[in-house]
Every structure is written in structure tokens, then in C-alpha cells.
Short mmCIF file of C-alpha atoms in Angstrom, two decimals:
data_model
loop_
_atom_site.label_atom_id
_atom_site.label_comp_id
_atom_site.label_asym_id
_atom_site.label_seq_id
_atom_site.Cartn_x
_atom_site.Cartn_y
_atom_site.Cartn_z
CA MET N 1 20.92 35.71 -10.38
CA SER N 2 17.11 36.76 -11.30
CA SER N 3 13.61 35.41 -10.06
CA TRP N 4 10.22 35.96 -11.34
CA VAL N 5 6.99 35.80 -9.33
CA ASN N 6 4.09 35.69 -11.34
CA GLY N 7 5.74 37.08 -14.16
CA TYR N 8 7.48 40.07 -13.13
CA PRO N 9 10.69 39.99 -11.49
CA ALA N 10 10.58 39.58 -7.28
CA ASP N 11 12.95 37.85 -5.00
CA GLY N 12 10.16 37.24 -2.23
CA VAL N 13 6.86 34.79 -2.23
CA ALA N 14 4.42 35.63 0.36
CA VAL N 15 4.42 34.17 3.69
CA HIS N 16 0.98 32.52 3.26
CA ASP N 17 2.18 30.42 -0.04
CA ARG N 18 0.92 27.08 0.55
CA GLY N 19 4.18 25.79 -1.30
CA LEU N 20 5.78 26.72 1.77
CA ALA N 21 3.49 25.70 4.22
CA TYR N 22 2.72 22.45 2.82
CA GLY N 23 4.98 21.47 -0.22
CA ASP N 24 1.81 21.95 -1.83
CA GLY N 25 3.20 22.23 -5.38
CA LEU N 26 5.32 21.05 -8.53
CA PHE N 27 8.24 21.65 -9.98
CA GLU N 28 10.55 21.38 -13.04
CA THR N 29 14.36 21.99 -13.32
CA ILE N 30 15.21 23.24 -17.14
CA ARG N 31 18.44 23.43 -18.62
CA VAL N 32 18.20 26.58 -20.93
CA VAL N 33 20.72 26.95 -23.98
CA ASP N 34 21.25 29.77 -26.24
CA GLY N 35 18.20 31.44 -24.70
CA SER N 36 15.98 28.50 -25.20
CA PRO N 37 14.42 25.80 -22.69
CA ARG N 38 15.72 22.06 -23.52
CA TYR N 39 12.97 19.41 -23.52
CA ALA N 40 10.39 22.46 -22.75
CA GLU N 41 7.20 20.58 -23.80
CA ARG N 42 8.05 17.40 -22.03
CA HIS N 43 8.54 19.39 -18.61
CA LEU N 44 5.07 21.29 -19.45
CA ARG N 45 3.50 18.16 -20.21
CA ARG N 46 4.68 16.99 -16.85
CA LEU N 47 4.01 19.83 -14.86
CA VAL N 48 0.27 19.75 -16.38
CA HIS N 49 0.05 16.22 -15.55
CA GLY N 50 0.92 16.57 -12.12
CA CYS N 51 -1.44 19.59 -11.81
CA GLN N 52 -4.27 17.52 -12.81
CA ARG N 53 -3.14 14.87 -10.24
CA LEU N 54 -3.19 17.44 -7.26
CA SER N 55 -5.90 19.54 -8.82
CA ILE N 56 -4.34 22.84 -8.97
CA PRO N 57 -5.38 25.06 -11.67
CA CYS N 58 -2.75 25.55 -14.23
CA GLU N 59 -2.38 27.66 -17.43
CA PRO N 60 -0.12 26.09 -19.86
CA ASP N 61 -0.06 28.81 -22.40
CA LEU N 62 0.67 31.48 -19.83
CA VAL N 63 3.36 29.54 -18.01
CA ARG N 64 5.30 28.36 -21.53
CA SER N 65 5.19 32.14 -22.76
CA GLU N 66 6.88 33.11 -19.42
CA LEU N 67 9.04 30.29 -19.41
CA GLN N 68 10.27 31.18 -22.80
CA ALA N 69 10.75 34.83 -22.30
CA PHE N 70 12.86 33.65 -18.82
CA ALA N 71 15.10 31.63 -20.87
CA ARG N 72 15.73 34.55 -23.53
CA SER N 73 16.60 36.45 -20.87
CA LEU N 74 18.58 34.37 -18.85
CA GLY N 75 20.56 33.04 -22.15
CA ASP N 76 22.70 30.16 -20.40
CA GLY N 77 21.89 28.11 -17.54
CA VAL N 78 19.15 26.51 -15.26
CA ALA N 79 15.58 27.91 -14.99
CA LYS N 80 13.74 26.53 -12.16
CA LEU N 81 10.06 26.37 -12.39
CA VAL N 82 7.70 26.06 -9.46
CA LEU N 83 4.10 26.01 -9.31
CA THR N 84 2.31 26.03 -6.15
CA ARG N 85 -1.47 26.20 -5.35
CA GLY N 86 -0.97 30.11 -4.40
CA ALA N 87 -1.75 31.88 -0.95
CA GLY N 88 -3.87 30.22 1.37
CA GLN N 89 -5.36 30.75 5.10
CA ARG N 90 -4.68 28.65 7.80
CA GLY N 91 -5.51 24.93 7.50
CA TYR N 92 -5.04 22.11 4.80
CA GLY N 93 -8.26 22.91 2.57
CA SER N 94 -7.80 24.58 -0.68
CA PRO N 95 -8.13 28.32 -0.95
CA ASP N 96 -11.24 29.11 -3.27
CA PRO N 97 -10.85 30.69 -5.45
CA CYS N 98 -7.49 29.33 -6.22
CA HIS N 99 -4.77 31.45 -7.34
CA PRO N 100 -1.75 29.66 -8.17
CA THR N 101 2.01 30.98 -7.76
CA ARG N 102 4.59 30.82 -10.64
CA LEU N 103 7.91 30.75 -10.15
CA LEU N 104 10.85 31.32 -12.23
CA LEU N 105 14.65 30.98 -10.73
CA ALA N 106 17.64 31.06 -12.38
CA ALA N 107 20.71 29.24 -11.62
CA PRO N 108 23.90 28.60 -13.36
CA ALA N 109 24.66 25.62 -16.05
CA PRO N 110 25.63 22.77 -13.73
CA ALA N 111 29.36 22.30 -13.88
CA TYR N 112 29.47 18.58 -13.47
CA PRO N 113 32.99 16.74 -14.60
CA SER N 114 33.21 15.54 -17.80
CA GLU N 115 34.68 12.18 -16.69
CA ASN N 116 31.14 11.55 -15.25
CA ALA N 117 29.41 11.09 -18.78
CA ASP N 118 32.94 9.16 -20.03
CA GLU N 119 34.07 6.88 -17.58
CA GLY N 120 31.08 6.50 -15.22
CA VAL N 121 29.96 7.37 -11.77
CA ALA N 122 30.29 5.71 -8.23
CA LEU N 123 27.09 5.81 -6.42
CA TYR N 124 26.52 5.93 -2.76
CA PRO N 125 24.50 3.51 -1.15
CA CYS N 126 21.80 5.83 0.67
CA THR N 127 20.56 4.26 3.99
CA THR N 128 17.30 6.86 3.51
CA ARG N 129 14.40 4.72 1.91
CA LEU N 130 11.54 6.06 -0.39
CA ALA N 131 8.04 5.74 1.18
CA GLU N 132 5.19 3.93 -0.79
CA GLN N 133 2.75 6.84 -1.57
CA PRO N 134 1.11 6.05 -5.07
CA LEU N 135 -1.06 9.05 -5.07
CA LEU N 136 2.11 10.87 -4.99
CA ALA N 137 4.39 8.42 -7.33
CA GLY N 138 5.75 9.85 -10.04
CA LEU N 139 5.06 13.54 -9.39
CA LYS N 140 7.88 16.28 -9.13
CA HIS N 141 6.25 17.63 -5.97
CA LEU N 142 7.56 20.07 -3.39
CA ASN N 143 7.52 17.42 -0.70
CA ARG N 144 11.47 16.33 -1.11
CA LEU N 145 12.27 15.53 2.56
CA GLU N 146 13.48 12.22 1.68
CA GLN N 147 15.85 13.49 -1.04
CA VAL N 148 17.26 16.23 1.42
CA LEU N 149 18.25 13.48 4.18
CA ALA N 150 19.38 11.28 1.46
CA ARG N 151 22.03 13.83 0.02
CA ALA N 152 22.85 14.85 3.47
CA GLU N 153 24.73 11.11 4.01
CA TRP N 154 27.69 11.75 1.84
CA GLN N 155 29.85 14.69 1.59
CA ASP N 156 32.89 12.82 -0.11
CA ARG N 157 33.47 13.68 -3.71
CA ARG N 158 33.92 10.43 -5.12
CA TYR N 159 30.31 9.78 -5.27
CA ALA N 160 28.67 11.85 -7.91
CA GLU N 161 24.86 10.40 -6.80
CA GLY N 162 22.99 7.98 -4.25
CA LEU N 163 21.46 4.66 -5.07
CA MET N 164 17.92 5.01 -3.22
CA CYS N 165 15.55 2.02 -2.42
CA ASP N 166 11.77 2.13 -1.42
CA THR N 167 11.10 1.15 2.37
CA SER N 168 10.18 -2.75 0.76
CA GLY N 169 13.94 -2.71 -0.54
CA ARG N 170 13.40 -2.11 -4.19
CA VAL N 171 15.67 -0.34 -6.10
CA ILE N 172 14.07 3.02 -7.65
CA GLU N 173 16.36 5.78 -8.41
CA GLY N 174 18.87 8.14 -7.70
CA VAL N 175 18.36 10.94 -5.50
CA PHE N 176 18.25 13.68 -8.35
CA SER N 177 18.23 11.08 -11.15
CA ASN N 178 16.43 8.31 -12.78
CA LEU N 179 18.25 4.58 -13.05
CA PHE N 180 18.43 2.49 -16.06
CA MET N 181 19.91 -1.14 -16.13
CA VAL N 182 20.56 -4.02 -18.78
CA ILE N 183 19.47 -7.02 -17.26
CA ASP N 184 19.66 -10.52 -19.90
CA ASP N 185 19.81 -7.92 -22.50
CA ARG N 186 16.87 -6.25 -21.86
CA LEU N 187 16.90 -2.54 -21.08
CA THR N 188 14.84 -1.95 -17.33
CA THR N 189 14.11 0.85 -15.26
CA ALA N 190 11.99 0.67 -12.12
CA SER N 191 8.34 0.87 -12.02
CA LEU N 192 7.16 4.05 -10.36
CA ALA N 193 3.61 3.23 -9.53
CA ARG N 194 4.57 3.77 -5.35
CA CYS N 195 7.30 6.02 -5.24
CA GLY N 196 9.95 8.11 -7.16
CA VAL N 197 9.90 10.75 -9.79
CA ALA N 198 9.07 10.41 -13.47
CA GLY N 199 12.03 12.05 -15.06
CA ILE N 200 12.22 13.98 -18.27
CA MET N 201 15.23 12.12 -19.28
CA ARG N 202 13.85 8.93 -18.18
CA GLU N 203 10.72 9.35 -20.36
CA ARG N 204 13.01 10.40 -23.66
CA ILE N 205 15.14 7.08 -23.12
CA LEU N 206 11.91 5.28 -23.06
CA ASP N 207 10.86 6.88 -26.24
CA ILE N 208 14.00 6.33 -27.69
CA ALA N 209 14.06 2.51 -27.29
CA GLY N 210 10.06 2.18 -28.43
CA GLN N 211 11.34 3.75 -31.85
CA GLN N 212 14.28 1.67 -31.94
CA GLY N 213 12.08 -1.34 -31.54
CA TRP N 214 14.06 -2.36 -28.31
CA GLN N 215 12.31 -4.22 -25.59
CA VAL N 216 12.08 -2.36 -22.00
CA GLU N 217 10.70 -3.12 -19.05
CA GLN N 218 9.66 -1.10 -15.77
CA GLU N 219 9.46 -3.06 -13.35
CA ASP N 220 9.93 -4.21 -9.43
CA ILE N 221 13.87 -4.55 -9.48
CA ASP N 222 15.49 -5.84 -6.38
CA LEU N 223 19.00 -5.55 -5.34
CA GLY N 224 19.83 -9.01 -6.62
CA GLN N 225 19.10 -7.68 -9.84
CA LEU N 226 20.97 -4.93 -10.11
CA TRP N 227 24.08 -6.88 -9.22
CA HIS N 228 23.85 -8.99 -12.27
CA ALA N 229 22.90 -6.27 -14.62
CA SER N 230 25.75 -6.30 -17.31
CA GLU N 231 25.43 -2.50 -17.59
CA VAL N 232 23.93 0.31 -15.20
CA PHE N 233 23.36 3.98 -15.86
CA CYS N 234 21.63 7.04 -14.53
CA CYS N 235 20.15 10.00 -16.09
CA ASN N 236 18.13 13.47 -16.00
CA SER N 237 17.38 16.29 -18.09
CA GLN N 238 20.74 18.53 -17.16
CA TYR N 239 23.26 16.20 -17.38
CA GLY N 240 22.04 13.16 -19.64
CA ILE N 241 23.65 9.90 -19.14
CA TRP N 242 26.19 8.64 -16.56
CA PRO N 243 27.28 5.20 -17.00
CA VAL N 244 27.36 3.80 -13.24
CA ARG N 245 30.83 2.61 -12.63
CA SER N 246 30.35 1.08 -8.84
CA LEU N 247 28.04 0.69 -5.86
CA GLN N 248 29.53 -1.02 -2.92
CA SER N 249 31.73 -3.87 -4.02
CA HIS N 250 30.30 -3.95 -7.12
CA ALA N 251 31.74 -2.48 -10.65
CA TRP N 252 30.19 -2.42 -14.43
CA PRO N 253 31.39 -1.39 -17.25
CA VAL N 254 30.48 1.33 -19.67
CA GLY N 255 28.77 -0.73 -21.72
CA PRO N 256 27.30 -0.48 -25.48
CA MET N 257 23.58 -0.09 -24.58
CA THR N 258 24.74 3.08 -22.42
CA LEU N 259 27.35 4.51 -25.08
CA LYS N 260 24.40 3.89 -28.09
CA LEU N 261 21.80 5.86 -25.96
CA GLN N 262 24.15 8.63 -24.97
CA SER N 263 24.85 8.92 -28.70
CA LEU N 264 20.85 8.88 -29.23
CA ILE N 265 20.06 11.58 -26.87
CA ALA N 266 22.18 13.78 -28.20
CA GLU N 267 19.87 14.03 -31.32
CA PRO N 268 16.99 16.47 -31.73
CA ASP N 269 14.10 15.67 -29.39
CA ILE N 270 10.83 14.99 -31.15
CA PRO N 271 8.53 18.07 -29.67
CA MET Y 1 -2.92 39.96 10.04
CA SER Y 2 0.91 40.35 10.98
CA SER Y 3 3.73 38.29 9.95
CA TRP Y 4 7.53 38.30 10.76
CA VAL Y 5 10.39 37.03 9.45
CA ASN Y 6 13.63 36.19 11.21
CA GLY Y 7 12.14 38.59 14.00
CA TYR Y 8 11.09 41.68 11.89
CA PRO Y 9 7.82 42.36 10.34
CA ALA Y 10 7.65 41.18 6.93
CA ASP Y 11 5.22 39.34 4.39
CA GLY Y 12 7.73 37.77 2.38
CA VAL Y 13 9.95 34.78 2.13
CA ALA Y 14 12.87 34.43 -0.25
CA VAL Y 15 12.07 32.73 -3.47
CA HIS Y 16 15.47 30.54 -2.87
CA ASP Y 17 14.04 29.59 0.66
CA ARG Y 18 14.07 25.62 1.22
CA GLY Y 19 11.15 25.70 2.90
CA LEU Y 20 9.24 26.13 -0.06
CA ALA Y 21 11.62 24.31 -2.77
CA TYR Y 22 11.71 20.82 -0.86
CA GLY Y 23 9.51 21.54 2.43
CA ASP Y 24 12.48 21.34 4.28
CA GLY Y 25 11.66 22.54 7.59
CA LEU Y 26 9.06 22.10 10.19
CA PHE Y 27 6.13 24.13 12.01
CA GLU Y 28 3.72 24.40 14.97
CA THR Y 29 0.38 26.09 15.13
CA ILE Y 30 -0.11 27.68 18.87
CA ARG Y 31 -3.01 28.93 20.00
CA VAL Y 32 -2.33 32.44 21.89
CA VAL Y 33 -4.51 33.75 24.38
CA ASP Y 34 -4.42 37.14 26.24
CA GLY Y 35 -0.82 37.61 24.63
CA SER Y 36 0.53 34.20 26.02
CA PRO Y 37 1.28 31.11 23.77
CA ARG Y 38 -0.25 28.20 24.89
CA TYR Y 39 1.65 24.78 25.58
CA ALA Y 40 4.72 26.94 24.43
CA GLU Y 41 7.26 24.97 26.10
CA ARG Y 42 5.77 21.68 24.42
CA HIS Y 43 5.61 23.13 21.15
CA LEU Y 44 9.38 24.36 21.30
CA ARG Y 45 10.49 21.08 22.55
CA ARG Y 46 8.70 19.18 19.53
CA LEU Y 47 10.45 21.58 17.23
CA VAL Y 48 13.69 21.28 18.89
CA HIS Y 49 13.59 17.39 18.61
CA GLY Y 50 12.17 17.96 15.03
CA CYS Y 51 15.24 19.94 14.00
CA GLN Y 52 17.72 17.41 15.77
CA ARG Y 53 16.13 14.60 13.52
CA LEU Y 54 16.31 16.79 10.26
CA SER Y 55 19.74 18.32 11.39
CA ILE Y 56 18.55 21.95 11.29
CA PRO Y 57 20.22 24.09 13.64
CA CYS Y 58 17.75 25.50 15.79
CA GLU Y 59 18.26 28.63 18.74
CA PRO Y 60 15.23 27.68 21.02
CA ASP Y 61 15.78 30.78 23.24
CA LEU Y 62 15.60 32.79 20.02
CA VAL Y 63 12.60 31.25 18.76
CA ARG Y 64 11.07 31.60 22.32
CA SER Y 65 11.61 35.17 22.36
CA GLU Y 66 10.13 36.16 19.27
CA LEU Y 67 7.27 34.12 19.68
CA GLN Y 68 6.47 35.43 23.16
CA ALA Y 69 7.02 38.73 21.73
CA PHE Y 70 4.84 37.92 18.59
CA ALA Y 71 1.77 36.27 20.94
CA ARG Y 72 1.89 39.97 23.13
CA SER Y 73 1.39 41.82 20.03
CA LEU Y 74 -1.19 39.17 18.57
CA GLY Y 75 -3.49 39.23 21.83
CA ASP Y 76 -5.68 36.41 20.92
CA GLY Y 77 -5.82 33.96 17.89
CA VAL Y 78 -3.04 31.46 16.64
CA ALA Y 79 0.54 32.12 15.98
CA LYS Y 80 2.17 29.82 13.19
CA LEU Y 81 5.61 29.17 13.78
CA VAL Y 82 7.58 27.83 10.69
CA LEU Y 83 11.50 27.03 11.01
CA THR Y 84 13.15 26.40 7.73
CA ARG Y 85 16.70 25.14 6.64
CA GLY Y 86 16.89 28.88 5.05
CA ALA Y 87 17.82 29.89 1.66
CA GLY Y 88 19.94 27.77 -0.68
CA GLN Y 89 21.35 27.10 -3.89
CA ARG Y 90 19.78 24.49 -6.60
CA GLY Y 91 20.18 21.30 -5.53
CA TYR Y 92 19.18 19.01 -2.52
CA GLY Y 93 22.68 19.18 -0.39
CA SER Y 94 22.40 21.40 2.58
CA PRO Y 95 23.74 24.99 1.96
CA ASP Y 96 26.86 25.50 4.21
CA PRO Y 97 26.78 27.64 6.32
CA CYS Y 98 23.01 27.37 6.77
CA HIS Y 99 21.16 30.03 8.08
CA PRO Y 100 17.35 28.73 9.07
CA THR Y 101 14.53 31.25 8.64
CA ARG Y 102 12.19 31.94 11.25
CA LEU Y 103 8.30 32.58 10.24
CA LEU Y 104 5.54 33.78 12.68
CA LEU Y 105 2.34 33.84 10.91
CA ALA Y 106 -1.03 35.11 12.72
CA ALA Y 107 -4.13 34.12 12.30
CA PRO Y 108 -7.64 34.55 14.02
CA ALA Y 109 -8.71 32.01 16.92
CA PRO Y 110 -10.55 29.02 15.08
CA ALA Y 111 -14.32 29.36 15.56
CA TYR Y 112 -15.14 25.60 15.97
CA PRO Y 113 -19.18 25.14 16.54
CA SER Y 114 -19.05 24.36 20.52
CA GLU Y 115 -21.17 21.35 19.80
CA ASN Y 116 -18.05 19.62 18.58
CA ALA Y 117 -16.68 18.98 21.85
CA ASP Y 118 -20.19 18.51 23.71
CA GLU Y 119 -22.00 16.29 21.05
CA GLY Y 120 -18.98 15.06 19.22
CA VAL Y 121 -18.37 15.10 15.70
CA ALA Y 122 -18.72 12.71 12.60
CA LEU Y 123 -15.46 11.75 11.01
CA TYR Y 124 -15.07 11.40 6.87
CA PRO Y 125 -13.43 8.00 5.72
CA CYS Y 126 -10.39 9.42 3.85
CA THR Y 127 -9.20 7.18 1.31
CA THR Y 128 -6.03 9.02 0.96
CA ARG Y 129 -3.42 6.80 2.57
CA LEU Y 130 -0.20 7.99 5.09
CA ALA Y 131 2.78 6.35 3.52
CA GLU Y 132 5.29 4.76 6.14
CA GLN Y 133 8.45 6.89 6.58
CA PRO Y 134 10.28 6.09 9.73
CA LEU Y 135 12.76 8.87 9.20
CA LEU Y 136 10.00 11.55 8.85
CA ALA Y 137 6.81 9.98 11.14
CA GLY Y 138 6.12 12.04 14.54
CA LEU Y 139 7.50 15.01 12.92
CA LYS Y 140 5.36 18.05 12.02
CA HIS Y 141 7.62 18.89 8.99
CA LEU Y 142 6.59 20.98 6.07
CA ASN Y 143 5.77 18.02 3.61
CA ARG Y 144 2.12 17.88 3.66
CA LEU Y 145 0.50 16.88 0.52
CA GLU Y 146 -1.10 13.99 2.01
CA GLN Y 147 -3.04 16.46 4.66
CA VAL Y 148 -3.85 18.09 1.70
CA LEU Y 149 -4.92 15.43 -0.66
CA ALA Y 150 -7.21 14.00 2.38
CA ARG Y 151 -8.56 17.16 3.18
CA ALA Y 152 -9.78 17.81 -0.27
CA GLU Y 153 -11.61 14.68 -0.45
CA TRP Y 154 -14.78 16.09 1.35
CA GLN Y 155 -16.64 19.32 1.69
CA ASP Y 156 -19.56 18.37 3.21
CA ARG Y 157 -19.21 20.34 6.63
CA ARG Y 158 -21.19 17.66 8.75
CA TYR Y 159 -18.19 16.41 8.74
CA ALA Y 160 -15.55 17.86 11.16
CA GLU Y 161 -12.62 15.67 10.85
CA GLY Y 162 -11.26 12.77 8.46
CA LEU Y 163 -9.79 9.54 9.69
CA MET Y 164 -6.21 8.76 7.98
CA CYS Y 165 -4.81 5.18 7.96
CA ASP Y 166 -1.68 4.24 6.73
CA THR Y 167 -0.76 2.41 3.75
CA SER Y 168 -1.16 -1.06 5.43
CA GLY Y 169 -4.58 0.16 6.55
CA ARG Y 170 -3.87 0.68 10.22
CA VAL Y 171 -5.68 2.95 11.99
CA ILE Y 172 -3.36 6.46 12.47
CA GLU Y 173 -4.88 9.74 13.04
CA GLY Y 174 -7.01 12.58 11.28
CA VAL Y 175 -6.06 15.10 9.04
CA PHE Y 176 -5.44 17.58 11.87
CA SER Y 177 -5.63 15.56 15.00
CA ASN Y 178 -4.76 12.71 16.66
CA LEU Y 179 -7.08 9.81 17.62
CA PHE Y 180 -7.87 8.15 20.71
CA MET Y 181 -9.65 5.26 21.75
CA VAL Y 182 -10.48 3.36 24.47
CA ILE Y 183 -10.50 -0.24 23.64
CA ASP Y 184 -11.11 -2.91 26.76
CA ASP Y 185 -11.23 -0.22 29.56
CA ARG Y 186 -7.64 0.84 28.09
CA LEU Y 187 -6.59 4.12 26.74
CA THR Y 188 -5.26 3.70 23.30
CA THR Y 189 -3.72 5.35 20.62
CA ALA Y 190 -1.79 4.83 17.33
CA SER Y 191 2.13 3.97 17.35
CA LEU Y 192 3.79 7.02 15.02
CA ALA Y 193 6.77 4.88 14.47
CA ARG Y 194 6.07 4.83 10.71
CA CYS Y 195 3.93 7.95 9.87
CA GLY Y 196 1.97 10.52 11.93
CA VAL Y 197 2.30 13.86 13.70
CA ALA Y 198 3.15 13.47 17.25
CA GLY Y 199 0.50 15.90 18.51
CA ILE Y 200 1.01 18.57 21.33
CA MET Y 201 -2.30 17.61 22.84
CA ARG Y 202 -1.72 14.03 22.50
CA GLU Y 203 1.50 14.18 24.31
CA ARG Y 204 -0.47 16.10 27.20
CA ILE Y 205 -3.20 13.48 27.27
CA LEU Y 206 -0.20 10.57 27.59
CA ASP Y 207 0.93 12.69 30.26
CA ILE Y 208 -2.17 12.94 32.07
CA ALA Y 209 -2.67 9.58 31.51
CA GLY Y 210 0.45 8.79 33.43
CA GLN Y 211 0.01 11.12 36.16
CA GLN Y 212 -3.36 9.36 36.64
CA GLY Y 213 -1.71 5.69 36.55
CA TRP Y 214 -3.99 4.76 33.98
CA GLN Y 215 -2.86 2.04 31.73
CA VAL Y 216 -2.23 3.41 28.16
CA GLU Y 217 -1.07 2.12 24.91
CA GLN Y 218 0.62 3.13 21.90
CA GLU Y 219 0.56 0.61 19.46
CA ASP Y 220 -0.79 -0.52 16.04
CA ILE Y 221 -4.33 -0.44 15.77
CA ASP Y 222 -6.36 -1.94 12.55
CA LEU Y 223 -9.92 -0.82 11.80
CA GLY Y 224 -11.66 -4.21 13.86
CA GLN Y 225 -10.24 -2.57 16.88
CA LEU Y 226 -11.70 0.92 16.31
CA TRP Y 227 -15.06 -0.41 15.32
CA HIS Y 228 -14.69 -2.44 18.95
CA ALA Y 229 -13.48 0.68 21.04
CA SER Y 230 -16.27 1.85 23.41
CA GLU Y 231 -15.07 5.68 23.12
CA VAL Y 232 -13.12 7.63 20.39
CA PHE Y 233 -12.12 10.58 20.17
CA CYS Y 234 -9.67 12.93 18.73
CA CYS Y 235 -7.66 15.68 19.87
CA ASN Y 236 -5.40 18.98 19.15
CA SER Y 237 -3.82 21.39 20.96
CA GLN Y 238 -6.28 24.23 18.90
CA TYR Y 239 -9.75 22.64 19.85
CA GLY Y 240 -8.66 20.16 22.76
CA ILE Y 241 -10.62 17.10 22.68
CA TRP Y 242 -13.67 16.10 20.58
CA PRO Y 243 -15.78 13.17 21.10
CA VAL Y 244 -15.83 11.55 17.70
CA ARG Y 245 -19.64 10.40 17.43
CA SER Y 246 -19.70 8.52 14.04
CA LEU Y 247 -17.81 6.95 11.28
CA GLN Y 248 -19.41 5.65 8.34
CA SER Y 249 -22.20 2.86 9.75
CA HIS Y 250 -20.61 2.90 13.21
CA ALA Y 251 -21.41 5.28 16.29
CA TRP Y 252 -19.80 5.94 19.56
CA PRO Y 253 -21.24 7.43 22.86
CA VAL Y 254 -19.59 10.49 24.39
CA GLY Y 255 -17.67 8.47 27.02
CA PRO Y 256 -16.44 8.88 30.48
CA MET Y 257 -12.54 8.51 29.52
CA THR Y 258 -13.49 11.30 27.07
CA LEU Y 259 -15.17 13.97 29.50
CA LYS Y 260 -12.62 12.82 32.57
CA LEU Y 261 -9.75 13.86 29.66
CA GLN Y 262 -11.68 17.00 28.61
CA SER Y 263 -12.17 18.08 32.45
CA LEU Y 264 -8.45 17.07 33.39
CA ILE Y 265 -6.83 19.19 29.90
CA ALA Y 266 -8.92 22.55 31.27
CA GLU Y 267 -6.66 22.35 34.19
CA PRO Y 268 -3.14 24.15 34.26
CA ASP Y 269 -0.27 21.93 31.97
CA ILE Y 270 2.98 21.20 33.58
CA PRO Y 271 5.55 23.47 31.89
#
């Protein structure tokens, strides 16, 4: 499938690109439907925020217009948008001037079984822990070896996702999803102050909860709280919401809050 | 300057390479003198060890022969060797089969002032901390955003290196060097059980200390111990050993152990 580099069709990136050298960049994985990027403004806002935190120059209007054109040419599928600090010479110091690299990569729409959303999924208990690094927490940056190691822990297709805790044992997220729980009737998701990715669907769910006037918490969660949750679900911008049916010997029903949110995220998003 | 991809001259890498997507790979920065890669076997051993820990297939004989040919064509300078898990489709799961990408990038020999080795350097006190991730500790992998952030903390050329502590405040290393101290007449360097890069020159110095019958420790070091050290030096395979002259309000002399080691590393290495 097609790929663009800095707005033009290309299938290669310079060997000196700092995205390759150091994972010095950010990415967004964007579902494209009928030629239109879904949640485009949320993705762009997160990208701009990440660029600010990493001091990577970003031209959001240029990125947006390229994304829209790429999505039109793609029609249906997934557009992966990568922004790196660009080419540099040897050494960690930033190139000056800095010319970021913009990549757009096409992939087919994900083919997840519909049972994942309807009946829920089983989580694999990953032993790979997330290191605590507040300077990078929340960002969808290109340093993703922890996710690579975690995803390599299981091949059994009965597990649709894996649970990741941080090095202190707190429950954080899935390998490619965020996680929500209902604890004592309150919607709860992990604080991402130390690690984890602040997902687009996580943000959308927090916004919806706010609009509905629900109490919602972002806090430190231990495994004991997870075991006692009445509902658990995972989410991302590709598949929406999957109820979590089981983890190790624990099982959860597909609960009313999960079903309600599955219905609410199907409604149009605020830009 | 020249670059090779999988043994052939090329200046681009596939946009789907996992080195770019996730920093899913390793690198070695190798000084080349008179067409010969310095410490080649140490670099190759570290690369093979890193591949084992990340489950990346590696062909050391092929990597060695390409490195030697590249070094001959380079003559004098630096060869950066990068090995990634190769191209993959979207998602963290490893491609199967996996075809790693081998890169060799040429750079000029570093031009450090000779005073760095003779009179010592001032360290910048980086506020960027190293996250504690035992699964990646010691590896020279491509997830290097922490070093990028740390190196961006100072532009003042009076600082040749920066000191990095871990998130618990332990003294670990420089941004692109390892650190040794003499504490109570014992040569000491940080344990790399939780974070840090196990440098080639660090390994060489530990080997030399063993050959000399010196007591040498790899242990957790706090700032108080650093302040009370009688000698401090940093090292890497490019520049060798630089005495550390100062850090904040603390100053150290260029001590006898540092001078002795500078002389010993100039002798031929054991393969």
C-alpha cells in the first residue's frame, strides 16, 4: 500500500533520520473511512502537544492538509502518521536548523472479530512492565520497545490484548489500548502521570463522561482494585470499546456502563 | 558520507522498518582507524547479546564481514552499525519471518579538544532522569529519547558531557559515556541492572581492573558518594577516558587511577 514522505509518494526514509536513530518522533494511527480521517482533530491536537513536549517543530496546517489528501486517496483503511525530528548527524544534540520528517503510511482496515466488541475479550497478563518516565508519559512517541516485548509474550489468539502494569505494579493499560474500570459505580482509568499512552478514545470517553455528568477518575489503580471492578473494558481509536471478559482467573460481565459507552461513542464526536 | 543497507550502498530505509516505527533495534558506534574497526569484537559481542535479549535474529559473521569491508572503504572515521528487526506491517507483533535490517553509516572522526583528556571536563547536571527498566537496561537499543532530552538541556560548550541519574536519584552515567569514580580507593561504576548503557570502554576498563587485580565495584551510587569520590572520570569507545574536573560546585583533580587507566587503555586490547 502507498506511503508518502513529506507530502510526496516515497517508500524510503533517509538513513540519518532521527526517527530511526533514536525513536526521536511521534506517531498517530488514524482510521480512515470513506476518504475521511476519523477523529482527525483529536489526533492532530495530540501530535501538536507531543511536539511541544519534545520540542519538535510542527506545522499542523500542513500535516492536516497532507493527512486529508492521503485519506482521500486511501478511501478506507488506516493512515499511520509519523513525525520525526528529521535527519541529523551523529550525536544526540538536535540538528539546527531542524527539518522534521512527515510520513504517511497506508494499511488495511483492521479485521477484528465482531465478538470482541459484543462478547468481550480475554487479556493476557504481560510480565513486561512499563518504566516510569514522567517526561515521556502520555506521549505516543516512537520509543516502543516495551510494547514490542509485551506483545511478544503471547501468540495464543484467544488473547486479544495484554494487560500492562508499571514497574511499581500499578495497572496502566493494554499493549495497544487504554483500560477503564467501573469501581464502586465510578468510571476509572489509570493516571498517566508516569507512563502510558494518552489514547484518543480514552480522551473521547473522558469527554463523554464529563458531558453526561458522570463522576470519572484518573488515578493510581492496583491489581486488587481491578479484581474488584464490576466492569472492565479496553478502548482505542481503531476498534472503539471491547469489554474485558477475563484476566487470569477473574471474569467480568459485559456491564451497563460499557454498553452505554459503546453506544455513545457511535454518535458524532465534537471536533 | 557513505552508507550501506544490507551490505549495499544506499541512503534510504524502508518506511515500514521497525527501527523507525518503534526503535526496535540496536546500534554500535565504532571508531575506525586505518581501515580497521576498533574494539570490533567487543562491539559485535554486545550486539549479539542485545539481539538475544530482544529476540532479533543476528548473523554475526555477516555483520562482521560487512563492518570490516565498510571500515576499509571508510579509512578513518566512525562507523555506526544499526541492526533493526526489519520491515513489518502495522502492530507491535514481530514479523514472521523476520528479516533484520543492517545499516552502516559513516561519519567523520570526532574532533574533541585534547584538553578534555588532559585537563578534564565539566559535567552538566541534567534534570532528565533515566527510567528504570530492567528488561532494557545495559542495551544500546534505539529507544533513546531520554538521551535526546538530556542532551537538549545545555548548549554551553563549557560542558563536554552531562550527568544522568535514574528516577530514584542514583548516579548512573553520562549522556553518551559511562562514569567511574574512585571511592575509598576502590574503582567504582554504577550498576546497570535497572537502566544505562553497558559501554564498550566501561567493559574494557572493568577487564583491565581485573587483570591488574584491582578491587572494582558495580553498585548503586548516590550523589553523596559522588561528591566524596577522590577521582571521577567518564569514558566511551570514541574518546577513551576524560577526567571529570567539575560538577556544580564540586571539583576533582586528575587523579592517579585516571592517569594509569588512560595509559593502560592505550595498550592493545584482548580480542
